[in-house]
Short mmCIF file of C-alpha atoms in Angstrom, two decimals:
data_model
loop_
_atom_site.label_atom_id
_atom_site.label_comp_id
_atom_site.label_asym_id
_atom_site.label_seq_id
_atom_site.Cartn_x
_atom_site.Cartn_y
_atom_site.Cartn_z
CA MET A 20 45.84 100.05 205.34
CA VAL A 21 43.52 97.35 207.06
CA ALA A 22 45.13 94.07 207.51
CA MET A 23 43.45 90.92 206.28
CA PRO A 24 42.56 88.26 208.95
CA GLU A 25 44.54 85.16 208.68
CA GLY A 26 43.18 82.41 206.56
CA SER A 27 41.13 84.63 204.36
CA GLU A 28 41.93 84.69 200.54
CA GLU A 29 41.79 87.47 198.24
CA GLY A 30 39.03 87.45 195.53
CA PRO A 31 39.21 88.20 191.93
CA GLU A 32 37.28 91.48 192.37
CA ASP A 33 39.98 92.54 194.95
CA ARG A 34 43.09 91.78 192.65
CA LYS A 35 44.49 95.18 191.08
CA PRO A 36 45.90 94.92 187.39
CA PRO A 37 49.48 95.28 187.13
CA SER A 38 50.90 98.91 186.09
CA ASP A 39 52.13 99.51 182.56
CA GLU A 40 55.69 99.86 183.91
CA ALA A 41 55.54 96.07 185.27
CA ARG A 42 54.82 94.53 181.81
CA SER A 43 55.80 95.17 178.06
CA ALA A 44 53.52 95.22 175.03
CA PHE A 45 56.00 93.15 173.25
CA ILE A 46 55.78 90.15 175.75
CA PRO A 47 53.74 87.42 174.43
CA PRO A 48 50.65 86.40 176.53
CA ALA A 49 50.61 83.29 178.88
CA GLY A 50 50.56 80.19 176.96
CA VAL A 51 52.31 81.24 173.75
CA GLU A 52 55.98 80.18 173.03
CA PRO A 53 58.11 83.08 172.39
CA PRO A 54 59.29 83.21 168.73
CA GLU A 55 62.69 82.35 167.52
CA PRO A 56 65.51 85.56 167.63
CA PRO A 57 65.57 87.13 163.98
CA GLU A 58 68.37 86.37 161.77
CA GLU A 59 69.82 89.76 162.35
CA GLU A 60 70.66 89.30 165.89
CA HIS A 61 73.01 86.43 164.89
CA PRO A 62 75.26 87.83 162.10
CA THR A 63 77.57 85.68 159.98
CA SER A 64 80.01 86.52 157.42
CA GLU A 65 79.07 86.11 153.88
CA PHE A 66 82.45 84.46 153.34
CA ALA A 67 81.62 81.67 155.93
CA LEU A 68 81.04 78.17 154.70
CA PRO A 69 77.53 76.88 154.61
CA GLU A 70 76.14 74.27 156.84
CA GLY A 71 76.98 70.80 155.85
CA LEU A 72 80.23 71.66 153.92
CA ALA A 73 83.47 70.59 155.14
CA ALA A 74 86.49 72.76 155.47
CA GLU A 75 89.59 72.34 153.47
CA PRO A 76 92.58 71.40 155.23
CA ALA A 77 94.48 74.29 157.03
CA ALA A 78 97.46 73.79 154.85
CA GLU A 79 95.35 74.44 151.74
CA GLN A 80 93.73 77.43 152.82
CA GLU A 81 94.75 81.08 151.63
CA GLY A 82 96.10 83.18 154.53
CA SER A 83 95.62 86.43 152.76
CA ALA A 84 93.71 88.10 149.81
CA PHE A 85 97.06 89.31 148.63
CA ALA A 86 98.68 85.96 148.95
CA PRO A 87 99.49 84.03 145.65
CA PRO A 88 97.43 81.10 144.67
CA SER A 89 98.70 77.54 145.47
CA THR A 90 99.58 77.01 141.70
CA TYR A 91 101.85 80.04 141.67
CA SER A 92 105.55 79.35 141.27
CA ALA A 93 108.13 81.91 141.32
CA GLN A 94 110.34 80.08 138.89
CA SER A 95 107.66 79.97 136.28
CA SER A 96 105.43 82.97 137.09
CA PRO A 97 102.42 83.80 134.74
CA PRO A 98 102.22 86.87 132.80
CA ALA A 99 99.50 88.09 134.84
CA PHE A 100 101.84 88.99 137.65
CA THR A 101 104.55 91.62 137.80
CA PRO A 102 107.87 89.84 136.81
CA ALA A 103 110.55 89.95 139.51
CA TYR A 104 112.67 92.31 137.47
CA GLY A 105 109.59 94.80 137.39
CA ILE A 106 108.04 96.84 134.65
CA PRO A 107 110.36 98.66 132.42
CA MET A 108 109.98 102.36 132.95
CA VAL A 109 109.38 104.49 129.83
CA ARG A 110 112.12 107.10 129.28
CA LEU A 111 111.66 109.79 126.75
CA PRO A 112 114.91 111.62 125.71
CA GLN A 113 114.72 115.30 125.69
CA ASP A 114 116.48 115.65 122.35
CA ALA A 115 113.67 113.98 120.50
CA PRO A 116 111.06 116.35 118.68
CA TRP A 117 108.51 117.27 121.32
CA GLN A 118 105.70 116.23 118.81
CA ASP A 119 106.82 112.76 118.98
CA ARG A 120 107.49 112.45 122.60
CA MET A 121 103.79 113.94 123.34
CA ARG A 122 102.42 111.78 120.71
CA THR A 123 104.21 108.78 122.27
CA MET A 124 102.85 109.71 125.78
CA LEU A 125 99.29 109.97 124.66
CA ARG A 126 99.20 106.56 122.91
CA LEU A 127 100.62 105.10 126.39
CA PRO A 128 98.06 104.17 129.11
CA VAL A 129 97.77 106.70 131.93
CA GLY A 130 99.56 104.36 134.26
CA ASP A 131 102.43 103.99 132.21
CA ARG A 132 103.40 107.66 131.48
CA PRO A 133 106.38 109.05 133.08
CA VAL A 134 106.14 111.62 135.72
CA PRO A 135 108.03 114.80 134.55
CA GLU A 136 111.14 116.01 136.50
CA ALA A 137 110.13 118.76 139.00
CA SER A 138 111.27 121.97 137.25
CA ARG A 139 110.62 124.21 140.29
CA LYS A 140 111.41 124.07 144.08
CA ASP A 141 108.92 122.71 146.43
CA ASP A 142 108.40 126.42 148.07
CA GLU A 143 107.55 127.71 144.82
CA SER A 144 103.86 127.75 143.55
CA GLY A 145 102.95 127.03 139.93
CA PRO A 146 100.55 128.95 137.84
CA ALA A 147 97.02 128.77 138.38
CA VAL A 148 95.23 125.72 136.89
CA PRO A 149 92.40 127.42 135.31
CA ARG A 150 94.75 129.89 133.65
CA VAL A 151 96.92 127.03 132.12
CA LEU A 152 93.62 125.17 130.78
CA ASP A 153 92.39 128.21 129.25
CA LEU A 154 95.93 129.00 127.45
CA THR A 155 95.80 125.25 126.26
CA LEU A 156 92.49 125.58 124.78
CA ARG A 157 93.16 128.88 123.02
CA ILE A 158 96.21 127.45 121.38
CA GLY A 159 94.36 124.24 120.57
CA GLU A 160 91.55 126.28 118.93
CA LEU A 161 94.10 128.00 116.64
CA LEU A 162 95.62 124.65 115.56
CA LEU A 163 92.25 123.02 114.77
CA ALA A 164 90.85 126.16 112.92
CA GLY A 165 94.09 126.25 110.91
CA GLY A 166 93.52 122.65 109.61
CA GLU A 167 95.80 120.63 111.85
CA GLY A 168 94.97 117.08 112.33
CA ALA A 169 93.29 115.83 115.80
CA GLU A 170 96.13 113.71 116.95
CA ASP A 171 98.73 116.80 116.51
CA VAL A 172 96.24 119.16 118.19
CA GLU A 173 95.88 116.80 121.11
CA ALA A 174 99.69 116.40 121.34
CA ALA A 175 100.17 120.24 121.46
CA MET A 176 97.81 120.57 124.35
CA PHE A 177 99.24 117.84 126.19
CA ALA A 178 102.77 119.36 125.67
CA ILE A 179 101.21 122.79 127.01
CA CYS A 180 99.85 121.13 130.20
CA ARG A 181 103.11 119.17 131.03
CA SER A 182 105.22 122.17 130.47
CA TYR A 183 103.49 124.04 133.16
CA GLY A 184 103.42 121.07 135.60
CA LEU A 185 100.01 119.53 135.02
CA ASP A 186 101.06 116.09 134.24
CA ARG A 187 97.66 114.39 134.93
CA CYS A 188 95.63 115.87 132.15
CA GLU A 189 93.59 114.47 129.35
CA PRO A 190 92.95 116.47 126.31
CA THR A 191 90.19 115.58 124.00
CA VAL A 192 89.67 117.14 120.47
CA THR A 193 86.53 116.71 118.09
CA PHE A 194 85.83 118.79 114.93
CA THR A 195 84.15 121.79 116.88
CA LEU A 196 84.65 121.20 120.58
CA LEU A 197 88.04 121.15 122.61
CA SER A 198 88.14 119.91 126.21
CA VAL A 199 90.87 119.31 128.72
CA THR A 200 90.59 117.56 132.12
CA TYR A 201 93.07 117.99 134.85
CA GLN A 202 92.91 115.92 138.29
CA PRO A 203 95.62 116.59 140.76
CA SER A 204 95.42 113.33 142.45
CA LEU A 205 93.22 110.51 142.71
CA VAL A 206 91.28 111.81 145.61
CA ASP A 207 90.84 115.59 144.22
CA ASP A 208 88.01 116.56 142.15
CA PRO A 209 89.10 117.08 138.34
CA VAL A 210 88.93 120.40 136.77
CA THR A 211 87.46 120.53 133.09
CA ALA A 212 87.58 123.42 130.79
CA ASN A 213 85.76 123.44 127.12
CA ARG A 214 86.04 125.70 124.11
CA THR A 215 84.11 125.70 120.84
CA VAL A 216 85.56 126.25 117.50
CA ARG A 217 83.25 128.25 115.62
CA ARG A 218 85.38 129.90 112.94
CA ARG A 219 87.93 128.49 110.61
CA GLY A 220 90.44 130.25 108.45
CA THR A 221 93.31 129.26 106.38
CA ASP A 222 96.50 131.35 107.38
CA TYR A 223 99.64 129.22 107.59
CA THR A 224 101.68 132.30 108.70
CA ARG A 225 99.83 132.47 111.62
CA LEU A 226 100.04 128.45 112.10
CA ALA A 227 103.81 128.82 111.86
CA ALA A 228 103.86 131.31 114.63
CA VAL A 229 101.61 129.36 116.83
CA TYR A 230 104.25 126.38 116.27
CA GLN A 231 107.00 128.54 117.26
CA LEU A 232 105.28 129.61 120.61
CA LEU A 233 104.65 125.97 121.40
CA ALA A 234 108.55 125.17 120.74
CA ASP A 235 109.57 127.91 123.10
CA ILE A 236 106.86 126.69 125.63
CA ASN A 237 108.35 123.10 125.54
CA ASP A 238 111.94 124.09 125.28
CA PRO A 239 113.63 123.53 128.72
CA GLU A 240 116.06 126.23 128.21
CA HIS A 241 113.31 128.88 127.57
CA GLU A 242 111.00 129.75 130.59
CA VAL A 243 107.85 131.13 128.92
CA ALA A 244 105.42 132.20 131.84
CA PRO A 245 101.82 131.86 131.09
CA GLU A 246 101.46 135.83 130.81
CA GLU A 247 104.26 136.01 128.23
CA ALA A 248 102.42 133.09 126.19
CA TYR A 249 99.07 135.18 126.38
CA ARG A 250 100.92 138.19 125.27
CA ARG A 251 102.49 136.46 122.37
CA LEU A 252 99.02 134.62 121.38
CA ALA A 253 97.38 137.91 121.33
CA GLU A 254 99.97 139.32 118.94
CA ILE A 255 99.60 136.27 116.62
CA ARG A 256 95.84 136.96 116.55
CA ARG A 257 96.37 140.54 115.85
CA ASN A 258 98.93 139.94 113.06
CA ARG A 259 97.63 140.91 109.56
CA HIS A 260 97.68 138.43 106.60
CA PRO A 261 100.98 138.51 104.47
CA TYR A 262 99.16 138.98 101.29
CA PRO A 263 96.40 141.56 100.47
CA GLY A 264 92.95 140.59 99.16
CA TRP A 265 93.99 141.65 95.57
CA ALA A 266 96.88 139.28 95.57
CA LEU A 267 94.81 136.45 96.78
CA THR A 268 92.34 137.14 93.68
CA ALA A 269 95.20 137.46 91.32
CA ALA A 270 96.77 134.14 92.86
CA ALA A 271 93.42 132.31 92.42
CA GLY A 272 93.32 133.32 88.64
CA VAL A 273 97.01 132.41 87.94
CA LEU A 274 96.30 128.91 89.70
CA ALA A 275 93.34 128.13 87.27
CA GLY A 276 95.24 129.17 84.17
CA ALA A 277 98.37 127.17 85.24
CA ALA A 278 96.19 124.14 85.88
CA SER A 279 94.48 124.68 82.30
CA VAL A 280 97.97 124.88 80.75
CA LEU A 281 98.89 121.55 82.75
CA LEU A 282 96.01 119.82 80.99
CA GLY A 283 97.05 120.97 77.70
CA GLY A 284 95.78 124.67 77.21
CA GLY A 285 97.54 127.51 75.42
CA PRO A 286 98.08 131.19 76.20
CA THR A 287 94.51 132.01 75.45
CA VAL A 288 93.01 129.30 77.39
CA PHE A 289 95.36 130.41 80.43
CA PHE A 290 93.89 133.95 80.39
CA VAL A 291 90.24 132.77 79.82
CA ALA A 292 90.62 130.35 82.71
CA ALA A 293 92.33 133.00 85.09
CA LEU A 294 89.39 135.55 84.29
CA GLY A 295 86.77 132.90 85.30
CA ALA A 296 88.71 131.98 88.50
CA MET A 297 88.98 135.61 89.49
CA LEU A 298 85.29 136.45 88.88
CA GLY A 299 84.43 133.49 90.86
CA ASP A 300 86.61 134.37 93.74
CA ARG A 301 85.20 137.93 93.99
CA LEU A 302 81.71 136.53 94.08
CA ALA A 303 82.83 134.18 96.67
CA TRP A 304 84.16 137.04 98.84
CA LEU A 305 80.88 139.01 98.11
CA CYS A 306 78.90 136.06 99.49
CA ALA A 307 81.12 135.71 102.55
CA GLY A 308 80.75 139.31 103.27
CA ARG A 309 76.89 138.94 103.33
CA GLY A 310 77.21 136.04 105.74
CA LEU A 311 76.15 133.19 103.52
CA PRO A 312 77.46 129.58 104.42
CA GLU A 313 80.55 128.21 102.64
CA PHE A 314 78.24 125.74 100.69
CA TYR A 315 76.73 128.75 98.67
CA GLN A 316 80.47 130.34 98.57
CA PHE A 317 81.65 127.18 96.81
CA LEU A 318 78.56 126.96 94.53
CA VAL A 319 78.84 130.58 93.31
CA ALA A 320 82.67 130.24 92.80
CA ALA A 321 82.32 127.19 90.59
CA MET A 322 80.01 128.83 88.09
CA PRO A 323 82.16 131.55 86.47
CA PRO A 324 84.73 129.19 85.24
CA ALA A 325 81.92 126.87 83.85
CA ALA A 326 80.31 129.80 82.14
CA MET A 327 83.65 130.80 80.50
CA GLY A 328 84.19 127.34 79.14
CA VAL A 329 80.74 127.23 77.78
CA ALA A 330 81.28 130.67 76.24
CA LEU A 331 84.32 129.17 74.23
CA THR A 332 82.08 126.42 73.10
CA MET A 333 79.24 128.50 71.84
CA LEU A 334 81.82 130.64 69.88
CA HIS A 335 83.02 127.40 68.23
CA ALA A 336 86.47 128.18 69.06
CA ASP A 337 89.01 125.23 69.21
CA LEU A 338 90.42 126.32 72.42
CA ARG A 339 89.75 123.53 74.74
CA PRO A 340 86.87 124.79 76.84
CA SER A 341 87.10 121.65 78.92
CA ALA A 342 90.44 122.84 80.27
CA VAL A 343 89.06 126.25 81.12
CA ILE A 344 86.29 124.48 83.49
CA THR A 345 88.79 121.98 84.92
CA GLY A 346 91.49 124.68 85.70
CA GLY A 347 88.76 126.75 87.52
CA LEU A 348 87.94 123.57 89.81
CA PHE A 349 91.62 123.20 91.00
CA ALA A 350 91.26 125.97 93.30
CA LEU A 351 88.14 124.93 94.84
CA ILE A 352 88.53 121.29 95.77
CA PRO A 353 89.34 121.21 99.40
CA GLY A 354 92.44 119.11 99.52
CA ARG A 355 93.72 119.88 102.90
CA ALA A 356 90.32 119.03 104.47
CA LEU A 357 90.25 115.63 102.82
CA VAL A 358 93.97 114.85 103.84
CA ALA A 359 92.99 115.84 107.49
CA ALA A 360 89.79 113.68 107.52
CA VAL A 361 91.52 110.56 106.38
CA GLN A 362 94.62 111.17 108.51
CA ASP A 363 92.13 111.50 111.66
CA GLY A 364 90.48 108.29 110.64
CA LEU A 365 93.81 106.43 110.23
CA THR A 366 94.83 107.66 113.78
CA GLY A 367 91.56 106.75 115.59
CA PHE A 368 89.67 109.90 115.64
CA TYR A 369 86.55 108.59 114.00
CA ILE A 370 84.07 111.32 115.09
CA THR A 371 86.34 114.07 113.84
CA ALA A 372 87.08 112.16 110.61
CA SER A 373 83.32 111.68 109.89
CA ALA A 374 82.86 115.47 110.58
CA ARG A 375 85.56 116.41 108.19
CA LEU A 376 84.52 113.77 105.51
CA LEU A 377 80.92 115.14 105.75
CA GLU A 378 82.36 118.68 104.99
CA VAL A 379 84.37 117.75 102.14
CA GLY A 380 81.16 115.99 100.94
CA TYR A 381 79.17 119.27 100.98
CA PHE A 382 82.04 121.26 99.30
CA PHE A 383 82.03 118.71 96.61
CA VAL A 384 78.25 118.72 96.17
CA ALA A 385 78.54 122.50 95.99
CA ILE A 386 81.07 122.45 93.21
CA VAL A 387 79.12 119.84 91.17
CA VAL A 388 75.85 121.73 91.96
CA GLY A 389 77.36 125.07 90.56
CA VAL A 390 79.17 123.51 87.47
CA LEU A 391 76.23 121.26 86.66
CA SER A 392 73.90 124.24 86.69
CA VAL A 393 75.62 126.04 84.12
CA LEU A 394 76.24 122.95 81.86
CA TYR A 395 72.75 121.94 82.10
CA LEU A 396 71.64 125.44 80.92
CA ALA A 397 74.24 125.11 78.06
CA VAL A 398 72.99 121.90 76.87
CA GLN A 399 69.56 123.22 76.70
CA PHE A 400 70.57 126.03 74.42
CA GLY A 401 72.41 123.39 72.09
CA ALA A 402 75.91 123.64 73.27
CA GLU A 403 78.11 120.74 72.17
CA LEU A 404 80.24 120.03 75.24
CA ASN A 405 82.90 117.40 74.37
CA PRO A 406 85.44 116.27 76.81
CA GLU A 407 87.60 114.51 74.28
CA GLY A 408 89.93 117.65 74.03
CA VAL A 409 90.96 116.91 77.55
CA LEU A 410 91.06 113.30 77.39
CA ASN A 411 93.78 113.46 74.44
CA ALA A 412 96.14 115.10 76.73
CA VAL A 413 99.34 116.93 75.03
CA GLU A 414 102.55 115.68 76.27
CA ARG A 415 104.98 118.87 76.91
CA PRO A 416 107.16 117.85 79.84
CA TRP A 417 108.86 121.03 80.38
CA VAL A 418 105.89 123.22 79.99
CA GLN A 419 103.66 121.01 82.28
CA ILE A 420 106.64 120.87 85.09
CA ALA A 421 106.83 124.77 84.91
CA ALA A 422 103.03 124.84 85.01
CA SER A 423 102.76 122.56 88.02
CA MET A 424 105.31 124.56 89.83
CA VAL A 425 103.42 127.76 89.22
CA LEU A 426 100.31 126.08 90.29
CA CYS A 427 102.11 125.26 93.73
CA ALA A 428 103.33 128.85 94.30
CA THR A 429 99.98 130.52 93.74
CA PHE A 430 98.47 127.83 95.75
CA ALA A 431 100.86 128.71 98.60
CA VAL A 432 99.81 132.16 98.33
CA LEU A 433 96.19 131.46 98.60
CA LEU A 434 97.07 129.56 101.90
CA GLN A 435 98.80 132.59 103.31
CA GLN A 436 102.10 130.96 103.76
CA SER A 437 105.22 132.92 104.66
CA ARG A 438 107.56 133.73 101.73
CA ALA A 439 110.31 131.50 103.23
CA THR A 440 108.09 128.35 102.55
CA VAL A 441 106.71 128.96 99.28
CA LEU A 442 109.91 127.89 97.43
CA PHE A 443 110.11 124.76 98.97
CA ALA A 444 106.35 123.95 98.47
CA THR A 445 107.00 124.85 94.81
CA LEU A 446 109.76 122.66 94.46
CA ASN A 447 108.05 119.57 96.47
CA GLY A 448 104.93 120.05 94.05
CA GLY A 449 107.18 119.91 90.87
CA VAL A 450 108.72 116.69 92.08
CA ALA A 451 105.39 115.23 92.72
CA TRP A 452 104.15 115.96 89.12
CA VAL A 453 107.23 114.53 87.69
CA VAL A 454 106.72 111.33 89.67
CA TYR A 455 103.10 111.26 88.87
CA ALA A 456 103.77 111.70 85.01
CA SER A 457 106.34 109.27 84.95
CA ILE A 458 104.11 106.41 86.26
CA ALA A 459 100.77 107.65 84.70
CA VAL A 460 101.75 109.03 81.35
CA THR A 461 105.23 107.63 80.41
CA ALA A 462 104.69 104.26 81.76
CA ASN A 463 100.98 103.98 81.37
CA GLY A 464 100.34 103.07 84.67
CA SER A 465 97.32 103.30 86.94
CA THR A 466 96.58 107.05 87.87
CA VAL A 467 95.55 106.09 91.36
CA MET A 468 98.64 104.32 91.94
CA ALA A 469 100.47 107.25 90.47
CA THR A 470 98.71 109.68 92.62
CA ALA A 471 99.35 107.75 95.86
CA VAL A 472 103.17 107.52 94.96
CA ALA A 473 103.57 111.18 94.28
CA ALA A 474 101.43 112.06 97.50
CA GLY A 475 103.59 109.70 99.48
CA LEU A 476 106.75 111.77 98.48
CA VAL A 477 105.28 115.11 99.05
CA GLY A 478 104.31 113.89 102.82
CA LEU A 479 107.87 112.44 103.32
CA PHE A 480 109.72 115.67 102.19
CA GLY A 481 107.17 117.91 103.72
CA GLN A 482 107.37 116.23 107.12
CA LEU A 483 111.31 115.87 107.09
CA THR A 484 111.44 119.64 106.47
CA ALA A 485 108.83 120.59 109.06
CA ARG A 486 110.86 118.79 111.68
CA TYR A 487 114.02 120.29 110.76
CA HIS A 488 112.34 123.75 111.13
CA HIS A 489 110.26 122.75 114.18
CA THR A 490 107.19 123.87 112.60
CA SER A 491 103.93 122.20 111.03
CA SER A 492 104.14 120.25 107.90
CA LEU A 493 100.98 121.70 106.36
CA PRO A 494 102.81 124.79 104.66
CA TYR A 495 105.15 122.10 102.96
CA VAL A 496 102.47 119.76 102.08
CA THR A 497 99.06 121.32 101.22
CA ALA A 498 100.26 123.42 98.41
CA ALA A 499 102.48 120.72 96.88
CA ILE A 500 99.41 118.35 96.28
CA GLY A 501 97.86 121.01 94.12
CA PRO A 502 98.78 119.32 90.75
CA LEU A 503 97.42 115.98 91.83
CA LEU A 504 93.91 117.13 92.97
CA PRO A 505 91.08 115.29 90.79
CA GLY A 506 90.06 118.20 88.75
CA SER A 507 89.48 116.61 85.44
CA ALA A 508 87.66 113.47 86.93
CA THR A 509 85.38 115.98 88.69
CA TYR A 510 84.43 117.77 85.68
CA PHE A 511 84.00 114.61 83.37
CA GLY A 512 81.51 113.15 85.86
CA VAL A 513 79.66 116.65 86.12
CA LEU A 514 79.36 116.65 82.17
CA ALA A 515 78.49 113.13 82.09
CA ILE A 516 75.49 113.70 84.33
CA ALA A 517 74.43 116.99 82.68
CA GLN A 518 74.42 114.84 79.13
CA ASN A 519 72.20 112.47 81.05
CA ASN A 520 74.93 109.63 81.09
CA LEU A 521 74.45 109.03 84.68
CA ASP A 522 76.43 105.62 84.74
CA GLN A 523 79.36 107.18 83.17
CA GLY A 524 78.97 110.24 85.35
CA PHE A 525 78.91 108.44 88.76
CA GLY A 526 81.58 106.23 87.64
CA SER A 527 83.83 109.28 86.82
CA LEU A 528 82.95 110.95 90.20
CA ALA A 529 83.88 107.66 91.96
CA LYS A 530 87.30 107.93 90.26
CA ALA A 531 87.63 111.47 91.55
CA ALA A 532 86.87 110.10 95.10
CA ALA A 533 89.38 107.26 94.72
CA LEU A 534 92.16 109.83 93.46
CA ALA A 535 91.31 112.25 96.65
CA LEU A 536 91.69 109.10 99.00
CA ALA A 537 94.63 108.15 97.27
CA ILE A 538 96.21 111.68 97.95
CA ALA A 539 95.34 111.72 101.43
CA ILE A 540 96.52 108.19 102.33
CA GLY A 541 99.60 108.91 100.45
CA VAL A 542 100.38 112.07 102.39
CA ASN A 543 99.60 110.27 105.57
CA LEU A 544 101.96 107.33 104.91
CA GLY A 545 104.69 109.49 103.78
CA GLY A 546 104.57 111.60 107.12
CA GLU A 547 104.74 108.19 109.02
CA LEU A 548 107.50 106.95 106.94
CA ALA A 549 109.26 110.34 107.94
CA ARG A 550 109.25 109.66 111.54
CA LEU A 551 111.40 106.28 110.90
CA PHE A 552 114.39 108.58 109.57
CA MET A 553 114.25 110.85 112.73
CA GLN A 554 115.50 110.15 116.25
CA ALA A 555 112.46 109.29 118.23
CA PRO A 556 111.70 108.02 121.72
CA ARG A 557 112.44 104.42 122.25
CA ALA A 558 108.67 103.83 123.34
CA ALA A 559 107.67 105.35 120.13
CA ALA A 560 109.56 102.84 118.08
CA ALA A 561 106.69 100.24 118.68
CA ARG A 562 104.31 102.78 117.53
CA ARG A 563 101.34 101.65 119.68
CA ALA A 564 98.09 102.08 117.86
CA ALA A 565 95.95 104.89 118.68
CA LYS A 566 93.06 102.75 120.06
CA ARG A 567 93.60 99.15 119.66
CA THR A 568 96.06 96.86 117.88
CA ARG A 569 93.73 94.52 116.13
CA GLY A 570 90.00 94.50 115.50
CA PHE A 571 89.03 92.37 118.52
#
């Protein structure tokens, strides 16, 4: 390197530019003021006081987010805080019926439900969760397909889960879908299982066997393993019906004949009504074997009784043809489905109640269309159908009481009840008819009020007897409401429509709907009153509403 002489200056052309390492691209050029640092470089708390706002004195500041406010006083604590004596723990006595205990827990919030006592040692492992949930869904499917209400099915499913140690579970029941969710803890993922109800059948003997299995599972003295429960459940499904097909057809005929006698018919009317009902039952079985929906089965089953009544009218025989047609309708009106629909609505299961009511509506329409088709053809051929013979009912107390009891007994056979429950259902139906006739006929009272009172007694006695035997109340209730079904009002409405009297016809059909609702509400109210006479958990005494206490 050559040294520069002293006093010499370096020219602009002799200066070298600084290297890239000596400067940064983000440094502002000379003469430009550097910008202010961004706001992110001066982080502040979002809870800090804004500039210009004076801070409160230190004595008034809260020291912790969990500290009570300055207006809080221990002597007069507001209801928003937990009282000093704590929240009372809910205790469910084991001697109360398991249905009431489970229903009480379902109506409690999840945080208020008592934790079940540990039934096994810590080193013992419980059953697999998916297996318990599958068993719960299978039993719930049998109950729902057998006609049980949604709240009773949820209580049964909840009882099964808790019996096997799954206390943090939530069952959900709709008309065609069952689901249950189990969450081991607040940090674990929930396990959910679903099952669809595709087929429904009426077999109260099978329903009673399922309730016996439920009672054994919930009994602390009996330890029913899931494998044992599966074995018993398979036996319940394989069990044959207690009555053969010909017995069911004969029962349908005797039911229609007893109903016609109940309305004032004689021996000839009894046999004609029985023949029409048996023909309708066989036609319905034929349609069911061909895979036709239930709508067409009801439509076809309603036509032979109407044809028998029209034939008597064409023969000009004074044999009360209206009683023949009305008697044939008693075996077709879906009384239990209507009771279950209203019960689900009163307990807060509105989706299931709407679906059940829609099903009942379809069945009623099918019956109306079947009878109306026959009556319309009869009117076109000049048949003079006059309902006055049925309106002027003949008072034969002993004959009508016997007919009502025969009607209930045959109805119980159609429902595939066990022989041990047929007798009580028959007696319960006879008492219901005596109460109804005393109010509506002897005292000339309202038929709707008489129907509701009689149905309430049926529900009361049926629920008490069912809890005594630890089984379902359906075998003791459904057959007993047979004499109260609105067969006459339905026939009057259909006949008026066939004779082009639309106002009178729809008014009579509205009366039939009112009587059906009176039966459903009366049965449900009787069942609720029955629980007042039984030992129930202390928490169930308040009977919290299913969804809310008031409308707001």
